[in-house]
Coordinates of C-alpha atoms and ligand atoms in Angstrom, one line a residue:
M507 CA 34.2 15.2 5.6
Y508 CA 30.5 15.5 6.3
K509 CA 29.6 18.0 9.0
I510 CA 26.0 17.8 10.5
T511 CA 24.7 20.9 12.3
A512 CA 21.0 20.8 11.6
T513 CA 20.2 18.7 14.5
H514 CA 21.3 17.9 18.2
N515 CA 19.8 14.5 18.0
K516 CA 22.9 12.3 18.3
K517 CA 21.3 9.2 16.9
L518 CA 20.2 11.1 13.8
K519 CA 23.5 12.8 13.4
D520 CA 25.4 9.5 13.7
W521 CA 23.1 7.7 11.3
V522 CA 23.1 10.4 8.7
T523 CA 26.9 10.6 8.8
K524 CA 27.3 6.8 8.5
M525 CA 25.0 6.6 5.5
A526 CA 26.7 9.5 3.9
Y527 CA 30.1 7.7 4.1
L528 CA 28.4 4.7 2.5
C529 CA 26.7 6.6 -0.3
Q530 CA 29.4 9.3 -0.8
P531 CA 27.2 12.3 -1.8
Q532 CA 28.8 15.5 -2.9
D533 CA 26.9 17.4 -0.2
I534 CA 24.0 17.1 2.2
V535 CA 20.9 19.3 2.2
W536 CA 18.3 19.2 5.0
I537 CA 14.8 19.7 4.0
D538 CA 13.2 22.5 6.0
G539 CA 9.7 22.5 4.5
S540 CA 9.9 26.1 3.3
E541 CA 8.4 27.3 0.1
S542 CA 11.7 28.9 -1.0
Q543 CA 13.7 25.6 -0.7
K544 CA 11.0 23.8 -2.6
R545 CA 11.1 26.3 -5.4
S546 CA 14.8 25.9 -5.7
I547 CA 14.7 22.1 -5.8
E548 CA 11.9 22.4 -8.4
K549 CA 14.2 24.6 -10.6
E550 CA 17.1 22.2 -10.2
A551 CA 14.9 19.3 -11.1
M552 CA 13.8 21.1 -14.2
A553 CA 17.4 21.9 -15.1
S554 CA 18.4 18.2 -14.6
G555 CA 15.3 16.9 -16.6
E556 CA 13.7 15.2 -13.6
L557 CA 10.7 17.4 -14.0
I558 CA 9.0 19.1 -16.9
E559 CA 7.2 22.3 -16.0
L560 CA 3.6 22.1 -17.3
N561 CA 1.4 25.0 -18.6
Q562 CA 1.4 27.3 -15.5
D563 CA -1.8 29.2 -16.7
K564 CA -3.8 26.1 -16.8
L565 CA -2.0 23.8 -14.3
P566 CA -0.3 26.2 -11.8
G567 CA 2.4 24.6 -9.7
C568 CA 2.3 21.3 -11.7
F569 CA 5.1 19.2 -13.2
L570 CA 5.5 16.1 -15.2
H571 CA 8.0 13.3 -14.4
R572 CA 8.8 10.1 -16.4
T573 CA 10.3 7.0 -14.8
A574 CA 12.5 4.5 -16.4
V575 CA 10.5 2.2 -18.6
D576 CA 11.1 -0.8 -16.4
D577 CA 10.3 1.1 -13.2
V578 CA 6.6 1.9 -13.3
A579 CA 5.0 0.0 -10.5
R580 CA 5.7 -1.6 -7.1
T581 CA 8.1 -4.5 -7.6
E582 CA 6.7 -7.1 -5.1
H583 CA 9.2 -9.8 -6.1
L584 CA 12.1 -7.4 -5.0
T585 CA 10.4 -6.4 -1.7
F586 CA 11.5 -8.2 1.4
I587 CA 10.7 -8.4 5.0
C588 CA 14.0 -8.9 6.8
T589 CA 13.2 -10.3 10.2
K590 CA 15.7 -12.5 12.1
K591 CA 13.4 -15.4 12.0
K592 CA 11.8 -16.4 8.7
R593 CA 8.7 -17.5 10.5
D594 CA 8.0 -13.9 11.6
A595 CA 7.8 -12.7 7.9
G596 CA 5.3 -15.5 7.3
A597 CA 4.1 -17.3 4.1
N598 CA 2.8 -14.1 2.6
N599 CA 6.1 -12.2 2.3
N600 CA 9.5 -12.6 0.7
W601 CA 12.0 -13.0 3.4
M602 CA 15.8 -12.4 3.6
A603 CA 17.9 -12.6 6.7
P604 CA 18.9 -9.2 7.9
H605 CA 22.6 -9.6 7.8
K606 CA 22.5 -10.9 4.3
A607 CA 20.1 -8.2 3.1
Y608 CA 22.2 -5.4 4.6
K609 CA 25.3 -6.9 3.0
K610 CA 23.8 -7.3 -0.5
A611 CA 22.2 -3.8 -0.5
R612 CA 25.3 -2.2 1.0
E613 CA 27.2 -3.0 -2.2
F614 CA 24.4 -1.3 -4.3
F615 CA 24.4 1.8 -2.0
R616 CA 28.2 2.0 -1.9
G617 CA 29.2 5.3 -3.7
S618 CA 25.7 5.5 -5.4
M619 CA 25.3 9.2 -4.6
R620 CA 28.7 10.3 -6.0
G621 CA 28.3 13.7 -7.6
R622 CA 24.8 14.1 -6.2
T623 CA 23.2 15.8 -3.3
M624 CA 21.9 13.6 -0.4
Y625 CA 18.7 15.2 0.8
V626 CA 17.7 14.6 4.5
I627 CA 13.8 14.6 4.8
P628 CA 12.6 14.6 8.4
F629 CA 8.8 13.7 8.1
S630 CA 5.9 12.9 10.3
M631 CA 3.2 10.4 9.4
G632 CA 0.2 12.0 11.2
P633 CA 0.0 15.4 12.7
V634 CA 3.4 16.4 14.3
G635 CA 3.3 15.4 17.9
S636 CA 0.0 13.5 17.9
T637 CA 0.1 10.1 19.9
F638 CA -0.9 8.4 16.7
S639 CA 2.0 9.9 14.7
K640 CA 5.4 8.2 13.7
I641 CA 8.4 10.1 12.6
G642 CA 10.7 9.0 9.8
V643 CA 13.8 10.4 8.1
E644 CA 14.3 9.7 4.5
L645 CA 17.8 10.0 2.9
T646 CA 17.5 10.3 -0.9
D647 CA 19.4 11.3 -3.9
S648 CA 16.3 12.0 -5.8
R649 CA 14.7 15.4 -6.1
Y650 CA 11.5 13.8 -7.3
V651 CA 11.3 11.9 -4.0
V652 CA 11.8 15.1 -2.0
L653 CA 9.2 17.0 -3.8
N654 CA 6.7 14.1 -3.6
M655 CA 7.4 13.7 0.1
L656 CA 6.6 17.3 0.6
I657 CA 3.1 16.6 -0.8
M658 CA 2.6 13.2 0.8
T659 CA 3.9 13.9 4.3
R660 CA 4.4 16.7 6.9
A661 CA 8.1 17.3 6.3
G662 CA 10.7 19.8 7.5
E663 CA 11.7 22.0 10.5
A664 CA 8.8 21.2 12.7
V665 CA 9.6 17.5 12.6
L666 CA 13.3 18.2 13.4
R667 CA 12.2 20.1 16.5
Q668 CA 10.0 17.2 17.5
L669 CA 13.1 14.9 17.2
E670 CA 14.8 16.9 19.8
K671 CA 12.1 15.7 22.2
E672 CA 11.8 12.1 21.1
D673 CA 14.4 9.9 19.8
D674 CA 12.6 7.4 17.8
F675 CA 12.3 7.5 14.1
T676 CA 12.2 5.1 11.1
K677 CA 15.6 5.2 9.3
C678 CA 14.7 5.4 5.6
L679 CA 17.6 5.1 3.1
H680 CA 16.9 5.5 -0.7
S681 CA 19.2 5.9 -3.6
K682 CA 18.1 5.7 -7.2
A683 CA 21.7 4.6 -7.9
D684 CA 21.6 3.8 -11.6
L685 CA 18.0 2.5 -11.6
D686 CA 19.3 -0.9 -12.6
I687 CA 16.5 -3.4 -12.1
N688 CA 19.1 -6.1 -11.3
K689 CA 20.2 -4.1 -8.4
R690 CA 16.8 -3.1 -7.2
L691 CA 15.7 -4.1 -3.7
I692 CA 13.1 -2.8 -1.3
L693 CA 14.1 -4.0 2.1
H694 CA 12.2 -3.7 5.5
F695 CA 14.0 -4.4 8.8
P696 CA 11.0 -4.0 11.3
E697 CA 13.1 -5.1 14.1
D698 CA 15.5 -2.3 13.4
N699 CA 12.9 0.3 12.4
T700 CA 14.7 0.7 9.1
I701 CA 13.9 0.7 5.4
W702 CA 16.4 0.5 2.5
S703 CA 15.3 1.0 -1.1
V704 CA 17.8 1.1 -3.9
S705 CA 17.8 1.4 -7.8
S706 CA 14.1 2.4 -8.1
G707 CA 12.4 5.8 -8.7
Y708 CA 8.8 4.5 -8.7
G709 CA 6.6 6.2 -6.0
G710 CA 5.4 3.0 -4.2
N711 CA 9.1 1.8 -3.9
V712 CA 10.6 5.2 -3.0
L713 CA 8.3 7.4 -1.1
L714 CA 9.2 5.5 1.9
G715 CA 6.6 7.1 4.3
K716 CA 3.8 5.4 2.3
K717 CA 3.6 1.7 1.8
C718 CA 6.9 0.9 3.4
L719 CA 6.6 2.9 6.6
S720 CA 2.8 3.5 7.0
L721 CA 1.9 -0.1 6.3
R722 CA 4.8 -2.6 6.5
I723 CA 6.8 -1.2 9.3
A724 CA 3.7 0.4 11.0
S725 CA 1.8 -2.8 10.9
F726 CA 4.6 -4.5 12.8
L727 CA 4.8 -1.6 15.3
A728 CA 1.0 -1.6 15.6
R729 CA 0.9 -5.2 16.7
R730 CA 3.5 -4.6 19.3
E731 CA 2.0 -1.4 20.5
K732 CA -1.6 -2.6 20.1
W733 CA -3.3 -0.4 17.4
F734 CA -4.0 -0.9 13.7
A735 CA -2.1 0.2 10.5
E736 CA -4.5 -0.7 7.7
H737 CA -4.8 -0.4 4.0
M738 CA -8.1 1.6 4.3
L739 CA -9.8 4.8 3.1
I740 CA -11.5 6.9 5.8
M741 CA -14.5 9.0 5.0
G742 CA -17.1 11.0 6.9
I743 CA -20.8 11.0 5.9
E744 CA -22.6 14.1 7.2
E745 CA -26.3 13.9 7.7
P746 CA -28.5 16.8 7.1
N747 CA -28.6 17.5 10.9
G748 CA -24.8 17.9 10.9
H749 CA -24.1 14.6 12.6
I750 CA -21.1 12.9 10.9
E751 CA -20.4 9.2 10.9
Y752 CA -16.9 7.9 9.9
I753 CA -16.2 4.7 8.1
A754 CA -13.0 2.9 7.2
A755 CA -12.8 0.6 4.1
A756 CA -10.3 -1.9 2.7
L757 CA -11.0 -2.6 -1.0
P758 CA -8.8 -4.7 -3.3
S759 CA -6.9 -2.8 -6.0
A760 CA -8.9 -1.5 -9.0
C761 CA -12.1 -1.5 -7.0
G762 CA -12.6 2.3 -6.7
K763 CA -11.2 2.9 -3.2
T764 CA -10.0 6.5 -4.1
N765 CA -13.3 7.2 -5.9
L766 CA -15.4 6.0 -2.9
A767 CA -13.4 8.1 -0.5
M768 CA -14.5 11.3 -2.1
L769 CA -17.8 10.5 -3.8
V770 CA -20.3 13.0 -4.7
P771 CA -24.0 12.1 -3.5
P772 CA -26.1 10.9 -6.4
E773 CA -29.0 13.2 -7.7
G774 CA -31.7 11.1 -6.2
L775 CA -30.3 11.5 -2.6
K776 CA -29.5 15.2 -3.0
R777 CA -32.7 16.1 -1.3
K778 CA -31.3 14.4 1.9
G779 CA -28.5 16.8 2.0
Y780 CA -25.7 14.4 2.6
R781 CA -22.1 15.7 2.5
I782 CA -19.0 13.6 2.2
W783 CA -15.8 14.4 4.0
T784 CA -12.6 12.7 2.8
V785 CA -10.1 11.9 5.5
G786 CA -7.9 9.5 3.4
D787 CA -7.9 7.2 0.4
D788 CA -5.3 4.7 1.2
I789 CA -4.1 4.2 4.7
A790 CA -5.7 4.4 8.2
W791 CA -4.1 4.2 11.5
M792 CA -6.6 3.3 14.2
R793 CA -6.4 3.2 18.1
V794 CA -8.7 2.4 20.9
D795 CA -9.3 5.6 22.8
S796 CA -10.2 6.0 26.5
D797 CA -14.0 5.9 25.3
G798 CA -13.5 2.2 24.3
S799 CA -14.1 3.0 20.6
L800 CA -11.8 3.0 17.6
W801 CA -10.4 6.3 16.4
A802 CA -8.5 6.8 13.1
I803 CA -6.2 9.2 11.4
N804 CA -4.8 9.2 7.8
P805 CA -1.2 9.5 8.3
E806 CA -0.6 11.0 4.9
T807 CA -1.2 14.5 3.4
G808 CA -1.6 13.7 -0.2
F809 CA -3.0 11.4 -2.8
F810 CA -0.8 9.2 -4.9
G811 CA -3.5 8.3 -7.3
V812 CA -3.9 6.4 -10.6
A813 CA -4.5 8.7 -13.5
P814 CA -6.1 6.6 -16.2
S815 CA -10.0 6.7 -15.9
T816 CA -9.9 9.6 -13.5
N817 CA -12.5 11.9 -14.9
S818 CA -15.6 14.0 -13.9
Q819 CA -17.9 11.0 -14.0
T820 CA -15.7 8.6 -11.9
N821 CA -14.3 11.2 -9.6
P822 CA -15.1 14.9 -9.9
N823 CA -13.5 15.8 -6.6
M824 CA -10.2 14.4 -7.8
V825 CA -10.5 16.2 -11.1
E826 CA -10.6 19.4 -9.1
T827 CA -7.9 18.3 -6.7
I828 CA -5.2 17.8 -9.5
K829 CA -5.6 21.2 -11.1
K830 CA -2.7 22.7 -9.1
N831 CA 0.5 21.9 -7.2
T832 CA 0.4 18.3 -8.6
I833 CA 3.2 16.1 -9.9
Y834 CA 2.1 13.9 -12.7
T835 CA 4.1 10.7 -13.4
N836 CA 4.1 8.9 -16.7
V837 CA 1.1 10.6 -18.3
L838 CA 0.9 12.0 -21.9
L839 CA 2.2 15.5 -22.5
K840 CA 0.0 17.6 -24.9
P841 CA 1.4 20.2 -27.3
D842 CA 0.0 22.9 -25.0
N843 CA 2.0 21.5 -22.1
T844 CA -1.0 20.1 -20.3
V845 CA -1.5 16.4 -19.7
W846 CA -3.8 13.6 -20.8
W847 CA -4.4 9.9 -20.0
E848 CA -6.7 7.3 -21.3
G849 CA -10.1 7.9 -19.7
A850 CA -9.5 11.6 -19.1
D851 CA -12.3 14.2 -19.6
A852 CA -10.7 15.8 -22.6
D853 CA -11.0 14.4 -26.1
V854 CA -8.1 12.2 -27.3
P855 CA -5.5 14.6 -28.4
A856 CA -4.4 14.5 -32.1
E857 CA -0.8 14.3 -31.0
G858 CA 1.4 14.3 -28.0
I859 CA 4.5 12.9 -26.2
D860 CA 3.8 9.5 -24.7
W861 CA 4.9 8.4 -21.2
Q862 CA 8.1 7.0 -22.6
G863 CA 8.9 10.5 -24.2
R864 CA 8.1 9.4 -27.8
A865 CA 6.0 11.2 -30.3
W866 CA 2.4 9.7 -30.0
K867 CA -0.9 9.9 -31.9
P868 CA -4.0 8.0 -31.6
G869 CA -4.1 4.6 -33.4
L870 CA -0.4 3.8 -33.0
V871 CA 0.4 0.1 -32.7
D872 CA 3.6 -1.7 -31.7
A873 CA 5.3 -4.5 -33.7
S874 CA 2.8 -7.0 -32.4
G875 CA -0.1 -4.9 -33.3
K876 CA -1.0 -3.8 -29.8
K877 CA -2.2 -0.3 -29.2
I878 CA 0.4 2.1 -27.9
L879 CA -1.0 3.9 -24.9
G880 CA -0.3 7.6 -24.3
A881 CA -0.2 7.2 -20.5
H882 CA 1.1 4.2 -18.7
P883 CA -1.8 2.3 -17.2
N884 CA -0.3 2.8 -13.8
S885 CA 0.5 6.5 -14.4
R886 CA -0.1 8.6 -11.4
F887 CA -0.6 12.0 -9.8
T888 CA 0.7 13.3 -6.4
A889 CA -1.6 16.0 -5.0
P890 CA -2.2 17.6 -1.6
I891 CA -5.4 16.5 0.2
A892 CA -5.8 20.2 1.0
N893 CA -6.7 20.8 -2.8
C894 CA -9.6 18.3 -2.5
P895 CA -13.1 20.0 -2.3
S896 CA -14.3 17.2 0.1
A897 CA -11.2 17.3 2.4
S898 CA -12.1 16.7 6.0
F899 CA -11.7 19.6 8.4
R900 CA -10.5 17.1 11.0
L901 CA -7.3 16.1 9.1
E902 CA -5.0 18.0 11.6
Q903 CA -7.0 16.9 14.7
H904 CA -4.6 14.9 16.9
H905 CA -7.1 12.3 18.2
G906 CA -8.5 11.6 14.6
V907 CA -12.1 10.6 13.9
P908 CA -14.3 7.9 15.5
I909 CA -15.0 4.9 13.3
S910 CA -18.6 3.5 13.2
A911 CA -18.1 0.8 10.6
I912 CA -15.3 -1.2 8.9
I913 CA -16.0 -2.2 5.4
F914 CA -14.2 -5.0 3.5
G915 CA -14.7 -5.2 -0.3
A916 CA -14.6 -7.9 -2.9
R917 CA -14.8 -8.1 -6.7
R918 CA -17.1 -11.1 -7.4
Q919 CA -19.3 -11.6 -10.4
R920 CA -21.3 -14.2 -8.5
L921 CA -21.4 -15.3 -4.9
A922 CA -21.1 -12.2 -2.7
P923 CA -24.1 -10.0 -2.1
L924 CA -23.9 -6.2 -2.6
V925 CA -23.6 -5.8 1.1
Y926 CA -23.9 -7.9 4.2
E927 CA -23.1 -7.5 7.9
A928 CA -21.0 -9.7 10.3
F929 CA -22.7 -11.3 13.2
N930 CA -20.1 -10.1 15.6
W931 CA -16.5 -8.9 15.6
Q932 CA -14.9 -12.5 15.3
H933 CA -17.1 -13.3 12.4
G934 CA -16.1 -9.9 10.9
V935 CA -12.4 -10.8 11.2
F936 CA -13.2 -14.0 9.4
M937 CA -14.8 -12.1 6.5
G938 CA -11.8 -9.8 6.3
A939 CA -9.4 -12.8 6.5
T940 CA -11.2 -14.5 3.7
M941 CA -11.5 -11.6 1.3
G942 CA -11.1 -12.7 -2.2
S943 CA -11.3 -10.9 -5.5
E944 CA -11.5 -12.0 -9.2
L945 CA -8.5 -10.8 -11.1
T946 CA -9.1 -8.3 -13.9
A947 CA -7.2 -7.5 -17.0
A948 CA -5.3 -4.9 -15.0
Q949 CA -3.6 -7.6 -13.0
V950 CA -1.1 -10.5 -13.8
G951 CA -2.8 -13.9 -13.7
K952 CA -5.8 -15.6 -15.2
I953 CA -8.8 -13.3 -15.6
G954 CA -11.6 -14.4 -13.3
E955 CA -9.4 -16.5 -11.0
V956 CA -10.0 -15.7 -7.3
R957 CA -7.0 -14.2 -5.3
R958 CA -7.1 -14.0 -1.5
D959 CA -6.2 -10.7 -0.2
P960 CA -7.1 -10.5 3.5
M961 CA -8.0 -6.9 4.5
A962 CA -6.4 -5.9 1.2
M963 CA -3.1 -6.2 3.0
I964 CA -1.3 -9.1 1.3
P965 CA 1.5 -7.0 -0.2
F966 CA 1.6 -4.8 2.8
C967 CA 1.5 -6.7 6.0
G968 CA 5.1 -6.4 7.5
Y969 CA 4.9 -9.7 9.5
N970 CA 3.3 -13.2 9.5
M971 CA -0.3 -12.9 8.5
A972 CA -1.4 -15.5 11.0
D973 CA -0.1 -13.3 13.8
Y974 CA -1.9 -10.4 12.0
F975 CA -5.3 -12.3 12.2
R976 CA -4.6 -12.9 15.9
H977 CA -3.9 -9.2 16.4
W978 CA -7.3 -8.4 14.8
L979 CA -9.1 -10.8 17.1
D980 CA -7.3 -9.3 20.2
M981 CA -8.0 -5.8 19.3
G982 CA -11.7 -6.6 19.3
K983 CA -11.3 -7.5 22.9
K984 CA -9.7 -4.2 23.7
M985 CA -12.9 -2.2 22.5
T986 CA -16.1 -1.8 24.4
K987 CA -17.7 -0.1 21.5
R988 CA -16.6 -2.0 18.5
P989 CA -17.3 -0.8 14.9
K990 CA -19.7 -3.1 13.0
I991 CA -18.0 -5.0 10.2
F992 CA -19.5 -5.3 6.6
C993 CA -18.6 -6.7 3.3
V994 CA -19.5 -5.0 0.0
N995 CA -19.4 -6.3 -3.6
W996 CA -20.2 -3.7 -6.3
F997 CA -19.4 -6.1 -9.1
R998 CA -22.1 -8.8 -9.1
F999 CA -23.4 -9.8 -12.6
D1000 CA -26.8 -10.7 -13.8
E1001 CA -27.4 -13.8 -15.9
H1002 CA -26.4 -12.0 -19.0
G1003 CA -23.0 -10.8 -17.6
K1004 CA -24.0 -7.3 -17.0
F1005 CA -23.4 -5.5 -13.7
L1006 CA -26.5 -5.6 -11.4
W1007 CA -25.4 -2.5 -9.5
P1008 CA -24.3 0.8 -11.2
G1009 CA -21.6 1.5 -8.7
F1010 CA -19.8 4.9 -8.4
K1011 CA -21.8 7.6 -6.5
E1012 CA -24.8 5.2 -6.2
N1013 CA -22.7 3.3 -3.7
L1014 CA -23.8 6.0 -1.2
R1015 CA -27.1 4.2 -1.0
V1016 CA -25.3 1.2 0.4
L1017 CA -23.3 3.3 2.9
E1018 CA -26.6 4.9 4.1
W1019 CA -27.9 1.4 5.0
I1020 CA -24.6 0.6 6.7
L1021 CA -25.0 3.7 8.8
D1022 CA -28.6 2.9 9.5
R1023 CA -27.4 -0.4 10.8
C1024 CA -24.8 1.3 13.0
N1025 CA -27.5 3.5 14.5
N1026 CA -30.0 0.5 14.9
K1027 CA -32.5 2.1 12.5
V1028 CA -33.3 -0.8 10.3
A1029 CA -33.8 -4.7 10.8
T1030 CA -32.1 -7.3 8.6
Q1031 CA -32.5 -10.7 7.1
E1032 CA -30.3 -13.3 8.5
T1033 CA -28.5 -15.6 6.0
P1034 CA -25.8 -18.2 6.6
I1035 CA -23.1 -15.7 5.7
G1036 CA -24.3 -12.7 7.6
Y1037 CA -27.1 -10.1 7.7
V1038 CA -28.4 -8.7 4.4
P1039 CA -30.8 -5.7 3.9
Y1040 CA -34.5 -5.9 3.3
P1041 CA -34.7 -4.3 -0.2
A1042 CA -37.1 -1.8 1.0
D1043 CA -34.5 -0.4 3.4
I1044 CA -32.3 0.8 0.5
D1045 CA -33.4 4.2 -0.7
M1046 CA -33.7 3.9 -4.4
T1047 CA -35.1 7.3 -5.2
G1048 CA -33.9 8.4 -8.7
L1049 CA -32.3 5.1 -9.5
D1050 CA -34.2 2.5 -11.7
L1051 CA -32.9 -1.0 -11.6
P1052 CA -34.4 -3.9 -13.5
H1053 CA -37.2 -5.9 -11.8
R1054 CA -36.1 -7.6 -8.6
A1055 CA -32.5 -6.5 -9.0
L1056 CA -32.1 -5.8 -5.3
E1057 CA -33.4 -9.3 -4.4
R1058 CA -30.8 -10.7 -6.8
L1059 CA -28.1 -8.5 -5.3
F1060 CA -28.9 -9.8 -1.8
A1061 CA -29.3 -13.5 -2.8
V1062 CA -27.1 -16.1 -1.1
D1063 CA -26.5 -19.3 -2.9
N1064 CA -25.5 -22.0 -0.3
A1065 CA -24.0 -24.3 -3.0
E1066 CA -21.7 -21.6 -4.3
W1067 CA -20.6 -20.6 -0.9
L1068 CA -19.8 -24.3 0.0
E1069 CA -17.7 -24.2 -3.2
E1070 CA -16.0 -21.0 -2.0
L1071 CA -15.2 -22.6 1.4
K1072 CA -12.9 -25.1 -0.4
G1073 CA -10.7 -22.1 -1.6
V1074 CA -10.8 -20.7 2.0
K1075 CA -9.7 -24.0 3.5
K1076 CA -6.8 -24.1 1.2
F1077 CA -5.8 -20.6 2.0
F1078 CA -6.0 -21.2 5.7
K1079 CA -4.1 -24.4 5.6
Q1080 CA -0.9 -22.6 4.5
F1081 CA -0.7 -21.0 7.9
K1082 CA -0.6 -24.4 9.6
Q1083 CA -0.8 -24.4 13.4
D1084 CA -0.3 -20.6 13.4
L1085 CA -3.8 -19.8 12.2
P1086 CA -5.9 -18.7 15.2
Q1087 CA -8.3 -21.4 16.2
E1088 CA -11.1 -18.9 16.1
L1089 CA -11.0 -18.6 12.4
W1090 CA -11.3 -22.4 12.0
L1091 CA -14.3 -22.3 14.3
E1092 CA -15.9 -19.5 12.1
Y1093 CA -15.1 -21.6 9.1
E1094 CA -16.8 -24.7 10.6
A1095 CA -19.8 -22.7 11.8
L1096 CA -20.3 -21.3 8.3
T1097 CA -20.1 -24.7 6.8
R1098 CA -22.8 -25.9 9.3
R1099 CA -25.0 -22.9 8.5
L1100 CA -24.7 -23.5 4.8
K1101 CA -25.5 -27.1 5.0
Ligands
OXD1923 C1 -1.5 1.9 -4.1 C2 -1.5 0.4 -4.1 O1 -0.7 2.4 -4.9 O2 -2.4 -0.1 -3.2 O3 -2.1 2.6 -3.4 O4 -0.9 -0.2 -4.9
MN1924 MN1 -3.1 1.4 -1.8

């Protein structure tokens, strides 16, 4: 018999009871957000082997977790959008009919928590009580999930109190069950405001406030309620006079989104006294405020970042951030109980325990002769934003920050200039909708092949992408002060296959130009694809590039772009008559300009 006393919210009580009868936990524990409860769950997790305590002198409050070997990344092929009509999930999503999905998953959840505790985590994405914010309640049998959710979201008592004032919340059910990949499902029911995730323990599949709620469910709600839920970083750039401009940027995976969100200004620009404020590295919720401009919050309170290649060169602020109160997942354990990953600051350790829990030393190879890595390539850390030296002081402000520019990124060796600006909002939506990136060795598929990933939302848009484009076009009409839209490409090659642009902190030089454009400080050169900078308008102090590198970085080759448009056409055609006509008009106008 399950007795619920923690809340008066009838809807919440009834739902928790119903799910408990389905999953049959031994007991139910409500997460209150207190330090003492967190401590006791950490202790239990250590006793059960879910967490390994790291060296508390060197890494206070830090733990290591290892996932199952076949549970190390988001499983997109097991992720479904379960709308009543298949059309509403669209061509970009896996779809399952809701009744079928519930029926199938119910069998995997049935009795899955026997002998375990079911934790009830009331959480708020966004500051509790802000008009931006959404409440979720996650039920889980994983202590790892509880402890990660305490870092990534505002969870506990304050949210429960808020739920006595408002009734609406996303019902999030998770059970690790027996982690059997054949019974793994990540199901979204946007029409029911419900998420069911079973048989996984990997962050992206189980921290349901993140991709599942804040992107897939939220994007669906955002369209209905006329706001944006986007896969974007948010950062503030403070000028020497104290004025701060905020930008939001969508970059495809493996393009340095997290690094950009907290970059440290390059030496050459130090004299200008810029300061960077990190609002978020992954998700932006944006609304049109009464002033007619776009305001944004980051709904999360933590980073769930990729460990490999995080070091003082690529991201010094992150290196500081993950020194305390951090949960590491699937990295290498060193003999002194600290951690390491490929591309970390420290030298390669002489020995250690790899991410699979096996003895490791450098140079080990598997049966096929492939190098055995110490840390999984997708090993992660979960760390509070509050630890970050560049954390924005506006993180808790209920109205968020005003957005001056929206940036879309691409990874292209040829074709796309370092930066270019849209002619207007509709053209900018076309730029976002046609975002394409070349695959790298880190992804499945043929290296160099271009994959379309509109607004970096392909795996995260919780509804038909054609409707999503329409929503973007409509939102432009709601604003009287629209952010300017830009595209960036840090990855252009020279004729010898070398990067033309050094990237990393030097990218601030490009952001500086973007802000100058937002403030009408510089003129541009018009090209068929958009406005590009005059080379003289990029401050190159302290950065020596080869002769005419900037000219090459801004060059537009019409023949290459006409070739590119063939891929765009093919991509657009899959949406059939649902694709907004405005995007075809942009396509035709661009074709004409290029010819
Ligand atoms: C992430 C992702 O983990 O986009 O943020 O995959
Ligand atoms: Mn992401």
